[in-house]
mmCIF file of C-alpha atoms in Angstrom:
data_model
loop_
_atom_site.group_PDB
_atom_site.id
_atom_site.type_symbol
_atom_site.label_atom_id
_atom_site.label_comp_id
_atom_site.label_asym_id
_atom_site.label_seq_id
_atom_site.Cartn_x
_atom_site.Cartn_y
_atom_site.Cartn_z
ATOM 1 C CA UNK B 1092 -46.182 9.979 -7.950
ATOM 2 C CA UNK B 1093 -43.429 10.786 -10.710
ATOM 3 C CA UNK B 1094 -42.924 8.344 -13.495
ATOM 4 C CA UNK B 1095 -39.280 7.024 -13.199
ATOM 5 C CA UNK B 1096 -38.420 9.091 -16.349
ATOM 6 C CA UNK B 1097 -39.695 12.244 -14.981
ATOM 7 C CA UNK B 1098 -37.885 11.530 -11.701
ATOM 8 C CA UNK B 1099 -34.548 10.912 -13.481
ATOM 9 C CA UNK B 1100 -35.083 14.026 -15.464
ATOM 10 C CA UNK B 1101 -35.556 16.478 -13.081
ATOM 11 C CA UNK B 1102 -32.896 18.808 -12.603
ATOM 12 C CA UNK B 1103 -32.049 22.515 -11.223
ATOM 13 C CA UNK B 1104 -33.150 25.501 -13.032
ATOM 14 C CA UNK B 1105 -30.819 27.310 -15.496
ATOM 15 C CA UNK B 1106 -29.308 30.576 -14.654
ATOM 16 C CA UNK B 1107 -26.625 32.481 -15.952
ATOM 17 C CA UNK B 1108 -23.644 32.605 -14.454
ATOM 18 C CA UNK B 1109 -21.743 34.696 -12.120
ATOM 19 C CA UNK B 1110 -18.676 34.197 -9.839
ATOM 20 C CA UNK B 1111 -20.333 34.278 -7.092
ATOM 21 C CA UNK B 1112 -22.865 31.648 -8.721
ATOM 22 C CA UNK B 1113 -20.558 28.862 -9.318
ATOM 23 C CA UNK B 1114 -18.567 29.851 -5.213
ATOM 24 C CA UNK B 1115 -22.046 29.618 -3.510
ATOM 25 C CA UNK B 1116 -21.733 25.713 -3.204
ATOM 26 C CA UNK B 1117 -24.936 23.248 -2.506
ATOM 27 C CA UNK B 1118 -27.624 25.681 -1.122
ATOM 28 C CA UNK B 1119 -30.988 25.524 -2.880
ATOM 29 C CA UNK B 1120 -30.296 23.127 -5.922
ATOM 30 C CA UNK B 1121 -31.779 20.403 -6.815
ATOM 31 C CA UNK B 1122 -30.221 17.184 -7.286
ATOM 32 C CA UNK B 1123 -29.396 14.417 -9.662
ATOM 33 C CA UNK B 1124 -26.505 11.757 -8.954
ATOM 34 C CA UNK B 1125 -24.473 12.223 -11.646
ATOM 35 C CA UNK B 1126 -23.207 15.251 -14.248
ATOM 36 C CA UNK B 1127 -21.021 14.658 -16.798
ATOM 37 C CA UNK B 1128 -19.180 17.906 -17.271
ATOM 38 C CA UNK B 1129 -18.291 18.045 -20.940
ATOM 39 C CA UNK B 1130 -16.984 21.162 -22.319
ATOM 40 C CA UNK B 1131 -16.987 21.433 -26.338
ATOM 41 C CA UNK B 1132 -14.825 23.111 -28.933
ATOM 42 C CA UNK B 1133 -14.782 22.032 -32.413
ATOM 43 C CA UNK B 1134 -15.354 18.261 -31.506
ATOM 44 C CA UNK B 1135 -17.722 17.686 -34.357
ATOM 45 C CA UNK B 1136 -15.191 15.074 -35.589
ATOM 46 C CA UNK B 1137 -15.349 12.585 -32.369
ATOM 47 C CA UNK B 1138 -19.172 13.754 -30.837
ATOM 48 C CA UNK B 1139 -21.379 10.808 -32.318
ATOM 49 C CA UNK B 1140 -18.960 7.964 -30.964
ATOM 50 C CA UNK B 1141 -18.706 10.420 -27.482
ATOM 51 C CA UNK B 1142 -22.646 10.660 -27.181
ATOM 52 C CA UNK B 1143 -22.779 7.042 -28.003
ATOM 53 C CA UNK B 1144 -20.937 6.137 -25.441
ATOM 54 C CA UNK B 1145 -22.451 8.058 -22.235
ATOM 55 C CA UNK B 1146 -26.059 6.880 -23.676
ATOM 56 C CA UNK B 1147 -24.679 3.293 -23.404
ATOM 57 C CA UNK B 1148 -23.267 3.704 -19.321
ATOM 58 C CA UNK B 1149 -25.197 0.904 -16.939
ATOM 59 C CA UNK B 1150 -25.633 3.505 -14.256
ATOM 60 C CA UNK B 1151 -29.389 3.317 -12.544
ATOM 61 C CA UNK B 1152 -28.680 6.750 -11.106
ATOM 62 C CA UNK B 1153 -30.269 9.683 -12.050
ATOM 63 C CA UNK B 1154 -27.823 11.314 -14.567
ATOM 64 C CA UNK B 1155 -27.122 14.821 -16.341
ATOM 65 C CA UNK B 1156 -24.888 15.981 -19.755
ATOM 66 C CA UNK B 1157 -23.842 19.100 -18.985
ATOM 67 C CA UNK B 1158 -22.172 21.059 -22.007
ATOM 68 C CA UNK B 1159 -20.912 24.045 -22.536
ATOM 69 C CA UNK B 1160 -19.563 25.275 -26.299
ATOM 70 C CA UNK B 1161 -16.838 27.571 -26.334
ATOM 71 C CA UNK B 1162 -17.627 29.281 -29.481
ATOM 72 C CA UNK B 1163 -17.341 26.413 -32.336
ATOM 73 C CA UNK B 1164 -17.020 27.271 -35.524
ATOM 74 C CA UNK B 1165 -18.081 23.797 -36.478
ATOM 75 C CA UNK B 1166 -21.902 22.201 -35.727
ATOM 76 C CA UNK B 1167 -20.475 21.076 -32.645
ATOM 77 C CA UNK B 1168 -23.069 22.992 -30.647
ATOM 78 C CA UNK B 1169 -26.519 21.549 -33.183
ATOM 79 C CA UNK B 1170 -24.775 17.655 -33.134
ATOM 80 C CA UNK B 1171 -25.370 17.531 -29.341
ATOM 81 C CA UNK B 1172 -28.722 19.353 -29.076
ATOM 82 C CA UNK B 1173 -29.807 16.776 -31.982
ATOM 83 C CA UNK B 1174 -29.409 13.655 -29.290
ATOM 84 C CA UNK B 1175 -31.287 15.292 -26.847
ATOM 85 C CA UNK B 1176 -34.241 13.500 -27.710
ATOM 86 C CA UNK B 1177 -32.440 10.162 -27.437
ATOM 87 C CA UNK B 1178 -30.624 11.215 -24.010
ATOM 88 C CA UNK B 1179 -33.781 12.016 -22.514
ATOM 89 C CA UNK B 1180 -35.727 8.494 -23.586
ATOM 90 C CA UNK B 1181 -32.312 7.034 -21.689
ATOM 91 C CA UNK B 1182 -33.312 9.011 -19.132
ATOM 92 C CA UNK B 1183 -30.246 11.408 -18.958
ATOM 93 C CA UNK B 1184 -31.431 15.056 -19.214
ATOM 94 C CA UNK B 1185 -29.369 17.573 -21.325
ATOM 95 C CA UNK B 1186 -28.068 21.026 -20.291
ATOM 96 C CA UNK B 1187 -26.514 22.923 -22.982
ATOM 97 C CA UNK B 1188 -25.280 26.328 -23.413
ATOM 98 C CA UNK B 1189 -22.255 27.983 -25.096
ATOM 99 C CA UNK B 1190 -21.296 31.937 -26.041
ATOM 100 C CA UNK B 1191 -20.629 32.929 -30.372
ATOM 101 C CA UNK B 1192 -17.255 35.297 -29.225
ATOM 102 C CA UNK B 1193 -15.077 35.481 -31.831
ATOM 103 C CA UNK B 1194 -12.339 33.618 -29.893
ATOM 104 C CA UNK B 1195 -13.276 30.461 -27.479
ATOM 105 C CA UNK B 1196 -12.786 31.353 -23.390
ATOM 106 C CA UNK B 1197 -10.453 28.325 -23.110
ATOM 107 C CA UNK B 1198 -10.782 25.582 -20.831
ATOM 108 C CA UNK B 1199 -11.012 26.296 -17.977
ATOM 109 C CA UNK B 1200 -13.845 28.861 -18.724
ATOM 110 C CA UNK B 1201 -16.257 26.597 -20.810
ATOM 111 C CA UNK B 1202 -15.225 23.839 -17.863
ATOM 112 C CA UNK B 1203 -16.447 26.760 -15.025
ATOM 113 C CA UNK B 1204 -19.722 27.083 -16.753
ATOM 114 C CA UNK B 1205 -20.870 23.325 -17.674
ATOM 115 C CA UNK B 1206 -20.440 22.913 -13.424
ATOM 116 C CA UNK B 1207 -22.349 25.695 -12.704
ATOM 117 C CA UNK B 1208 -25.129 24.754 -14.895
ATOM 118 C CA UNK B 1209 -25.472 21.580 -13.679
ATOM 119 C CA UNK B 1210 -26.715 19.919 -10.974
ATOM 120 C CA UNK B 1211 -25.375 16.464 -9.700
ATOM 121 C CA UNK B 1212 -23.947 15.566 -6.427
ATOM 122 C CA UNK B 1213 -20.832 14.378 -8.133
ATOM 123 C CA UNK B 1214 -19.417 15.579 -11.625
ATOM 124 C CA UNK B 1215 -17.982 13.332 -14.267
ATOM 125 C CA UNK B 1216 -15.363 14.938 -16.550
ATOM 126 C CA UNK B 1217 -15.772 14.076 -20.004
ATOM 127 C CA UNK B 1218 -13.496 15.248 -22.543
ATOM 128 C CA UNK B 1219 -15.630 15.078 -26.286
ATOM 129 C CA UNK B 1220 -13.047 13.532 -27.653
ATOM 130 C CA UNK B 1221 -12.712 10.620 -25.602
ATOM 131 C CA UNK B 1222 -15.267 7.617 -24.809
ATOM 132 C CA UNK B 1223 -16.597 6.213 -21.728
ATOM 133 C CA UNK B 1224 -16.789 2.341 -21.060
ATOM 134 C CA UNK B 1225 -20.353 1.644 -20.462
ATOM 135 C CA UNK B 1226 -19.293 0.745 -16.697
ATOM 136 C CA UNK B 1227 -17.416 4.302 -16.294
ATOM 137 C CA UNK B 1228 -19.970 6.281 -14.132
ATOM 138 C CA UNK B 1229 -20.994 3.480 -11.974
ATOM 139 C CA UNK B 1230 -17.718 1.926 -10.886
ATOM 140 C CA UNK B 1231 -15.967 5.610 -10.276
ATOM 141 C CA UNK B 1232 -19.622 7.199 -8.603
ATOM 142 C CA UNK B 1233 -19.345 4.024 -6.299
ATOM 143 C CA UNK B 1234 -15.678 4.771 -5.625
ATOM 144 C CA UNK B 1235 -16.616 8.779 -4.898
ATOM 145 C CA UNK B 1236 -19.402 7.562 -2.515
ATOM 146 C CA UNK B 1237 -16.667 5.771 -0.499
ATOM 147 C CA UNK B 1238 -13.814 8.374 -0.395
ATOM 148 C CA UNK B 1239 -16.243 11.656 -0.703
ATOM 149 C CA UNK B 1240 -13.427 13.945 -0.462
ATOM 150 C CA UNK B 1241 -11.504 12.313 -3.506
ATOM 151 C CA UNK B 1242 -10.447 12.803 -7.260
ATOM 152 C CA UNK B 1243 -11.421 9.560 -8.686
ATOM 153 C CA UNK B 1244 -9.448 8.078 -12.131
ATOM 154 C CA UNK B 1245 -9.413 5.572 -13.769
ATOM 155 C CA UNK B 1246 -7.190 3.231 -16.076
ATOM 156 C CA UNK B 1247 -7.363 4.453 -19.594
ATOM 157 C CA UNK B 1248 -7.197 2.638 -23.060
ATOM 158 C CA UNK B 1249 -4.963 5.111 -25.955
ATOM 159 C CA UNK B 1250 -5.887 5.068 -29.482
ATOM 160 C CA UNK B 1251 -4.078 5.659 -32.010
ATOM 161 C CA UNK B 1252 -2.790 2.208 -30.740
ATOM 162 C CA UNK B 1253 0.563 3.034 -29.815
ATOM 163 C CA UNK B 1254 0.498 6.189 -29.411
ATOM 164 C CA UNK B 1255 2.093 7.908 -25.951
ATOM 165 C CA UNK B 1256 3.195 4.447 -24.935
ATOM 166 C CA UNK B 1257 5.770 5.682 -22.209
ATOM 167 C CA UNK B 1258 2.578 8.176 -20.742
ATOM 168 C CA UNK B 1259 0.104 5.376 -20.799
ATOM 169 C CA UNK B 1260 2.036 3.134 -19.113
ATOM 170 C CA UNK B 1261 2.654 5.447 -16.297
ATOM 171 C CA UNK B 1262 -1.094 6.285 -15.868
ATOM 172 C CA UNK B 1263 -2.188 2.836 -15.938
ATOM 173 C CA UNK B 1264 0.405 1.193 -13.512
ATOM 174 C CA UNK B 1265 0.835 3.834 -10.551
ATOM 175 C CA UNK B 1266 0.417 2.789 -7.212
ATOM 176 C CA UNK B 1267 -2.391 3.841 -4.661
ATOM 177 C CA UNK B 1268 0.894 5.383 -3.027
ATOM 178 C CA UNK B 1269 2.878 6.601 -6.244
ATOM 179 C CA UNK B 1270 -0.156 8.719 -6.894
ATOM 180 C CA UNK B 1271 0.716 10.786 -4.493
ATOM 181 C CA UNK B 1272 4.066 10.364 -4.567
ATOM 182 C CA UNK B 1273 4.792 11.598 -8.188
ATOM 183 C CA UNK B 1274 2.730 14.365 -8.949
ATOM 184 C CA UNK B 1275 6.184 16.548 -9.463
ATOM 185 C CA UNK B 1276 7.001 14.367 -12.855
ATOM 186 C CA UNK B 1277 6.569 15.960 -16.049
ATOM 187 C CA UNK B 1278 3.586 14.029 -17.200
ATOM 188 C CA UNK B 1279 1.361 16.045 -14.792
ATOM 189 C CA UNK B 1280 -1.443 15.390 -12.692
ATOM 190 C CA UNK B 1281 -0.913 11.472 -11.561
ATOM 191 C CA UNK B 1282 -4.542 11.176 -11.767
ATOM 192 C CA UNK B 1283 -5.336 12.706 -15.453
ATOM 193 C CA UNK B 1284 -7.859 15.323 -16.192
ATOM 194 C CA UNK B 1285 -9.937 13.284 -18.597
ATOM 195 C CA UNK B 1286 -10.393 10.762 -16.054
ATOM 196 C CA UNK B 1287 -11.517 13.208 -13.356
ATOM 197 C CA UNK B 1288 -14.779 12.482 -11.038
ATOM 198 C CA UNK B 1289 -15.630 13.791 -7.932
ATOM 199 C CA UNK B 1290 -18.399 15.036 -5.494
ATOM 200 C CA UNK B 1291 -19.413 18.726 -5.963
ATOM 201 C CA UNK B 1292 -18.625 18.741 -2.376
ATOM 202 C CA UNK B 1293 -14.792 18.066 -3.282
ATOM 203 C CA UNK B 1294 -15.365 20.922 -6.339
ATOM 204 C CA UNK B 1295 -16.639 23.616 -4.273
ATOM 205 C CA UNK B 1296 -14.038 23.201 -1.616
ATOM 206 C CA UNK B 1297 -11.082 23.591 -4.262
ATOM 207 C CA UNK B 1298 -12.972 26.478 -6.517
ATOM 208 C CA UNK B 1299 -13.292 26.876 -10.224
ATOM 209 C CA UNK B 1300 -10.862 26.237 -13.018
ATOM 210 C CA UNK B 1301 -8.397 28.997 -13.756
ATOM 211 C CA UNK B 1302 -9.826 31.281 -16.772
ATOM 212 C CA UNK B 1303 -6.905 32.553 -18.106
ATOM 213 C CA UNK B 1304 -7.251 30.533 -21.525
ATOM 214 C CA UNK B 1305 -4.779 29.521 -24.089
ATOM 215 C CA UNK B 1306 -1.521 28.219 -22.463
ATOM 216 C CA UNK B 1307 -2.987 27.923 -18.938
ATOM 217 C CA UNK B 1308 -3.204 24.203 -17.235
ATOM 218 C CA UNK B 1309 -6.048 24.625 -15.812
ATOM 219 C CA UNK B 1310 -5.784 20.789 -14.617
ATOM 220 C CA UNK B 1311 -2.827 21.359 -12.987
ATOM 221 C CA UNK B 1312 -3.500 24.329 -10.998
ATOM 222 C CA UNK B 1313 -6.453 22.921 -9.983
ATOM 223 C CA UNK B 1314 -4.775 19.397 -8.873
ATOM 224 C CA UNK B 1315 -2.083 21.195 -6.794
ATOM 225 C CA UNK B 1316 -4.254 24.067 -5.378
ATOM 226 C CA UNK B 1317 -6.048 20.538 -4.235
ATOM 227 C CA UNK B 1318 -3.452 18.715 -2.900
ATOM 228 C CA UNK B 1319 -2.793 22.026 -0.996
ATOM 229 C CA UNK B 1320 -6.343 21.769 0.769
ATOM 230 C CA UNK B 1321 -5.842 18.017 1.530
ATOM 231 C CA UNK B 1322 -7.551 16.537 -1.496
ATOM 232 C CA UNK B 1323 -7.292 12.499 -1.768
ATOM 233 C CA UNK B 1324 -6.629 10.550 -4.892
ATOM 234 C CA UNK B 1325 -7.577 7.517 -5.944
ATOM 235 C CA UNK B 1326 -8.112 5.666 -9.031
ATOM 236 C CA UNK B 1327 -9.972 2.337 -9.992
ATOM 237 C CA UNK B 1328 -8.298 0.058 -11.326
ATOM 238 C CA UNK B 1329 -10.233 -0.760 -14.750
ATOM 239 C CA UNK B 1330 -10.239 0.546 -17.777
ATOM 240 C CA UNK B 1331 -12.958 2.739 -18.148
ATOM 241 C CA UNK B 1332 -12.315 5.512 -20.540
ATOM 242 C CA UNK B 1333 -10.690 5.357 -24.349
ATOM 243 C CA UNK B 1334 -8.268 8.152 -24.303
ATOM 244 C CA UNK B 1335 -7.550 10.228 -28.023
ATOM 245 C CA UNK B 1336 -4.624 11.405 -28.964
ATOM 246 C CA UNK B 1337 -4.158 14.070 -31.724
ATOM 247 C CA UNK B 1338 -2.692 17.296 -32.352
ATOM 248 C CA UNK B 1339 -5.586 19.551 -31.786
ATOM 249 C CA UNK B 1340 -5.850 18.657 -28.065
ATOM 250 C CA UNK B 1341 -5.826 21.770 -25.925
ATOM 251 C CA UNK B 1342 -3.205 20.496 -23.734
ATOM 252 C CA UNK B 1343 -0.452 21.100 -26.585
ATOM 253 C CA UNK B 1344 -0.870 24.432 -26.235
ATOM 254 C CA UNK B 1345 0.729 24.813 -22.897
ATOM 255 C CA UNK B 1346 4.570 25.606 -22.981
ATOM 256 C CA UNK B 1347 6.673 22.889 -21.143
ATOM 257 C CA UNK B 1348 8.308 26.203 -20.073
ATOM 258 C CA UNK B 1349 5.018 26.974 -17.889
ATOM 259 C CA UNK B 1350 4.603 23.748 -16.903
ATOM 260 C CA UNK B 1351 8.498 22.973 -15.477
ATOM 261 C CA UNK B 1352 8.518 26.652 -13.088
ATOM 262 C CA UNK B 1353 4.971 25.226 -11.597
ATOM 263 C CA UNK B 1354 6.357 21.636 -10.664
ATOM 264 C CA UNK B 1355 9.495 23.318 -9.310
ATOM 265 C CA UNK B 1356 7.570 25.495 -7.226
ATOM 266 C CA UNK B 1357 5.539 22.906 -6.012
ATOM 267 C CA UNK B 1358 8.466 20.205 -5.550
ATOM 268 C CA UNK B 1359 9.992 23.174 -3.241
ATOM 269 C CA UNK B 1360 7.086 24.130 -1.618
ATOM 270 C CA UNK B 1361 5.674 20.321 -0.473
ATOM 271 C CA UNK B 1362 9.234 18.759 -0.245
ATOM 272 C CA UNK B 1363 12.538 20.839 -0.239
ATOM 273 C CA UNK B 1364 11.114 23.047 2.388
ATOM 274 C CA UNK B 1365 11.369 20.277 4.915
ATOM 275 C CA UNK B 1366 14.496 18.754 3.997
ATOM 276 C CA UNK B 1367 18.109 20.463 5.024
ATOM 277 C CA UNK B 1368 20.019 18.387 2.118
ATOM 278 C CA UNK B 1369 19.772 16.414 -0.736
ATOM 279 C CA UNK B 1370 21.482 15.085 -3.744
ATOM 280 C CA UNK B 1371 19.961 15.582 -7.528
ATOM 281 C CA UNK B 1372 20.091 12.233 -9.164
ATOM 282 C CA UNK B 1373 21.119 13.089 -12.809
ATOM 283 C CA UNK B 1374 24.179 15.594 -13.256
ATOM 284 C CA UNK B 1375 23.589 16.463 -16.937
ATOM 285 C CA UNK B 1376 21.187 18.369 -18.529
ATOM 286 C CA UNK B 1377 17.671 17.852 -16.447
ATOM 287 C CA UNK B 1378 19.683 17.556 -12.938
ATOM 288 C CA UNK B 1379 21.564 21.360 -13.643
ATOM 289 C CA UNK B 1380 18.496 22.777 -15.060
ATOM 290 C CA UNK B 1381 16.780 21.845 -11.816
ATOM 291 C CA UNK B 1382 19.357 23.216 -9.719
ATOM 292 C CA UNK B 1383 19.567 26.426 -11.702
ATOM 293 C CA UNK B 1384 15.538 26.757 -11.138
ATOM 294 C CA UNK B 1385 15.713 26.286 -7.146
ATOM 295 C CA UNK B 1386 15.723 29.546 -4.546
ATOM 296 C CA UNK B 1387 18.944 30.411 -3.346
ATOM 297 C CA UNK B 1388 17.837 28.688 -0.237
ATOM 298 C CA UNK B 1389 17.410 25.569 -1.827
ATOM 299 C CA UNK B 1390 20.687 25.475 -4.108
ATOM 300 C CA UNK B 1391 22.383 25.841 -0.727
ATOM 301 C CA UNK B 1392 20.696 22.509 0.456
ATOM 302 C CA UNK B 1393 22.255 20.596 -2.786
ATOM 303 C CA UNK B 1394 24.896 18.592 -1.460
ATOM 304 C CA UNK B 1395 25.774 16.719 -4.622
ATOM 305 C CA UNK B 1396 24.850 15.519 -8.292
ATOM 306 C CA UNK B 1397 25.001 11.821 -8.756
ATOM 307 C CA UNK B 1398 25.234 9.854 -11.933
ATOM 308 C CA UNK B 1399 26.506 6.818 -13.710
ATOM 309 C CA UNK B 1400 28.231 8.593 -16.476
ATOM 310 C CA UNK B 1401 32.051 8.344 -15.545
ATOM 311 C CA UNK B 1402 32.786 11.103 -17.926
ATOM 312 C CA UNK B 1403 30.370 13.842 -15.443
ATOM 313 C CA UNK B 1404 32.376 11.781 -12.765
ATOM 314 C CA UNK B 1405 35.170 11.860 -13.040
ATOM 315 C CA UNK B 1406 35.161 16.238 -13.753
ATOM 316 C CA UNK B 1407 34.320 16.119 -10.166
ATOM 317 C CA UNK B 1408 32.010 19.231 -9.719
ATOM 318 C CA UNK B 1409 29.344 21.099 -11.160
ATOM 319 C CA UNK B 1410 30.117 24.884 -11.297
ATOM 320 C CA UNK B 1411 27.337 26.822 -11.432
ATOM 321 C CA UNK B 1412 28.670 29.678 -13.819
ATOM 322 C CA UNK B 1413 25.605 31.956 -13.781
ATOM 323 C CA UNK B 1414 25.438 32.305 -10.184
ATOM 324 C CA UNK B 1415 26.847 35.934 -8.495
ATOM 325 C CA UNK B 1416 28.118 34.555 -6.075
ATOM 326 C CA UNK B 1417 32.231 34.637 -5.134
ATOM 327 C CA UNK B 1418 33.406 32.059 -5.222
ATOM 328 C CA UNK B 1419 30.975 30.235 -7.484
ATOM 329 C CA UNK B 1420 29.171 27.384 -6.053
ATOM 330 C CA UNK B 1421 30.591 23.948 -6.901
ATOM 331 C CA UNK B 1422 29.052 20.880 -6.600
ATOM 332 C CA UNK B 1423 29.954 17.098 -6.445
ATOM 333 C CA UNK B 1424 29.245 14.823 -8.942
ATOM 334 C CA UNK B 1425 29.363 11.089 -7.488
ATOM 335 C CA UNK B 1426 28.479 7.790 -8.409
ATOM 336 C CA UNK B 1427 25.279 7.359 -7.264
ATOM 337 C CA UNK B 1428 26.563 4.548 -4.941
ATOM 338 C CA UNK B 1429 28.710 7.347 -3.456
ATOM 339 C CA UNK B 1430 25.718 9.370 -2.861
ATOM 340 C CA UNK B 1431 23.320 10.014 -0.025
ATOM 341 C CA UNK B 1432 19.611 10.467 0.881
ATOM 342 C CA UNK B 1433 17.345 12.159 0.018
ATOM 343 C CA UNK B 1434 17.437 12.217 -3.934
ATOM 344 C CA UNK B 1435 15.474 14.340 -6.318
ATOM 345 C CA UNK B 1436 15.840 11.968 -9.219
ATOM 346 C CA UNK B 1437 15.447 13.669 -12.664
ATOM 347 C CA UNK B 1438 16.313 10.218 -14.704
ATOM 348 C CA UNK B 1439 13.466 9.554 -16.973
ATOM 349 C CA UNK B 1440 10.990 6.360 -16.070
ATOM 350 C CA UNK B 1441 11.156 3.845 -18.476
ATOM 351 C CA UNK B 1442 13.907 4.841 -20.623
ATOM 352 C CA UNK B 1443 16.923 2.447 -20.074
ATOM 353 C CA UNK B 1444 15.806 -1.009 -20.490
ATOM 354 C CA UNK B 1445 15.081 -1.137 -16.660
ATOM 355 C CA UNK B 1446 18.673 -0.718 -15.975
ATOM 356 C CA UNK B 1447 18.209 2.977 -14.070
ATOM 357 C CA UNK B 1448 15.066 1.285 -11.875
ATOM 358 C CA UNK B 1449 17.535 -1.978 -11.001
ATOM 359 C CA UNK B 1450 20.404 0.450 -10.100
ATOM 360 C CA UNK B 1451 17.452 2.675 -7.797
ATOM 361 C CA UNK B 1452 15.904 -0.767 -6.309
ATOM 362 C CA UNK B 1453 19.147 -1.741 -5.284
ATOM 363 C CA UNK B 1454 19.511 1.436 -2.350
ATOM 364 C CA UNK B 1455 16.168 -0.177 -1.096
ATOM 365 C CA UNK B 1456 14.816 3.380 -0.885
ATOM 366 C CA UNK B 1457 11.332 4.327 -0.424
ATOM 367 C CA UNK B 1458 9.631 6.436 -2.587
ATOM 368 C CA UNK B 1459 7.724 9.934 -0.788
ATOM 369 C CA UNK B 1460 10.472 9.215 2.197
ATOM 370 C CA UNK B 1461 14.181 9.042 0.557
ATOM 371 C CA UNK B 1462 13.238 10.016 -3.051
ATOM 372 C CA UNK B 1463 11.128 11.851 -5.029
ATOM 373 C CA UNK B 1464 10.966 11.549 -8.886
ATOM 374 C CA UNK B 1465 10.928 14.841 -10.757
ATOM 375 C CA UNK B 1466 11.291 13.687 -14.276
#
């Protein structure tokens, strides 16, 4: 019979990989509960406290690291190989692999190949940057084993102190519902990447990370392209991951630009599509730039702009100067009072000393049926 180390340790033999590798699903590999997918890139900085934390998780499961190192240039690569020794007397076996390119693969790439690699039933995304609570993989893998078919999150702790306050907030006090609800906003994916874990089931269904590199949110693509195919979300409620902030973090170096055209396209796609009219709520800047970024079709459904600003009111319309069309399309501006259902609301959360929620509370609205925040 094994020993209980040897049993914990036993994982699928490495290959390299190929596209049709990582799209051939579950056949034929060997199992352990858990991997924690944790691509690597110049993390030499944060690694020790990373490593620390995953050795200290109070899962009895059998457990994988699975890394992939997307050409450092720092000892990224040696730091992790250099706890394998200690991973392995925890009982959490270590797969690690990387390429020496003279450019990293990006994301998505190095995130591609640590799956494919590994071997768990469900797959843990760990940012090196970041630290798990010690209770992380067993409160989320119990979570995955009830809603297999889920991405699971989590609440999330921000250091520097202070630091995205606005962004935390939002991640930490969404609604089972809301997470649904307002995945069009500009803070992205309601349930955020570095909180991520899931069955490999739920991977292989939605497919690998998109490649393209630098610039690409891979998250994003892959939460939408999900929500397409019917994926659930959930999120338990505990904090369970300490969440860095700085300015090397790959997600600064995708354009807001790239980032608005794929939440319009998906606001129109999941929403607009099914409604014949609606009113933007916010007739300045945000509110014209989303009506200036809609189909024809969908400009045609805008029955009005609504605001509190009596100076936008009291103009009367909109005129939508760029447009070809003769006459040019004008639109209403109204108090939002004035206005009717459905709205698109492009107010920013959180902003207003909870005057702009009070004013929305007071239509007694429901959120996913009436309105849909976009901002």
């Amino acid at each position: 019979m094994d020993s209980p180390k040897l049993k914990r340790l036993r994982s699928c033999e490495n290959k390299t990989a190929s596209k049709e590798d990582l799209e051939e699903g579950e056949e034929g590999r060997a199992r352990v509960d858990v991997s924690i997918i944790m691509p690597v890139y110049n993390a030499a900085l944060w690694l020790e406290e990373c490593l620390q934390s995953i050795m200290n998780q109070d899962f009895t499961g059998s457990m994988e690291l699975s890394v992939f190192d997307d050409a450092s240039t720092d000892d990224s690569k040696k730091m992790v190989e250099d706890w394998r020794e200690r991973l392995e007397t925890k009982g959490i076996s270590l797969k690690i692999s990387g390429h020496n390119s003279a450019q990293p693969k990006g994301v998505g790439y190095a995130k591609n190949q640590a799956i494919f690699q590994s071997c768990g039933q469900h797959l843990c995304f760990q940012d090196a940057d970041d630290v798990m609570k010690p209770q992380r993989v067993r409160l989320q893998h119990e979570a995955a084993l009830l809603h297999p078919y889920s991405l699971i999150g989590c609440r999330v702790e921000r250091i520097p102190e202070g630091s995205t306050e606005r962004y935390t907030r939002w991640i930490n006090t969404l609604t089972q519902g809301q997470l649904f609800t307002q995945v069009f906003t500009s803070h992205g994916p309601t349930v955020i990447m570095p909180t991520w874990f899931c069955s490999r089931m739920c991977f292989d269904k939605v497919g690998r990370f998109d490649e393209g590199g630098k610039g690409v949110p891979e998250d994003l693509l892959f939460f939408y392209r999900g929500l397409r195919q019917g994926l659930a979300l959930r999120r338990v409620d505990q904090c369970l991951l300490v969440y860095r902030y700085h300015e090397k973090a790959a997600t600064h170096s995708v354009s807001e630009d790239t980032i608005w055209k794929l939440r319009v396209d998906f606001l129109q796609e999941r929403v607009l599509t099914h409604w014949e009219g609606f009113t933007i709520w916010n007739a300045g800047k945000q509110g014209r730039k989303l009506y200036r970024s809609l189909s024809p079709a969908n400009q045609k459904k805008v029955k009005a702009f609504c605001d509190v600003d009596e100076n936008k009111i009291q103009k009367g319309f909109y005129t939508y100067e760029e447009s070809k069309e003769r006459p040019k399309p004008k639109i209403p501006v109204l108090h939002y009072k004035e206005a009717s259902a459905p709205f698109i609301i492009c107010v920013k959360l959180d902003l207003t000393g909870g005057v702009f929620e009070e004013n929305l509370s007071s239509l007694q609205l429901d959120e996913g049926e009436d309105y849909y925040h976009f901002n």
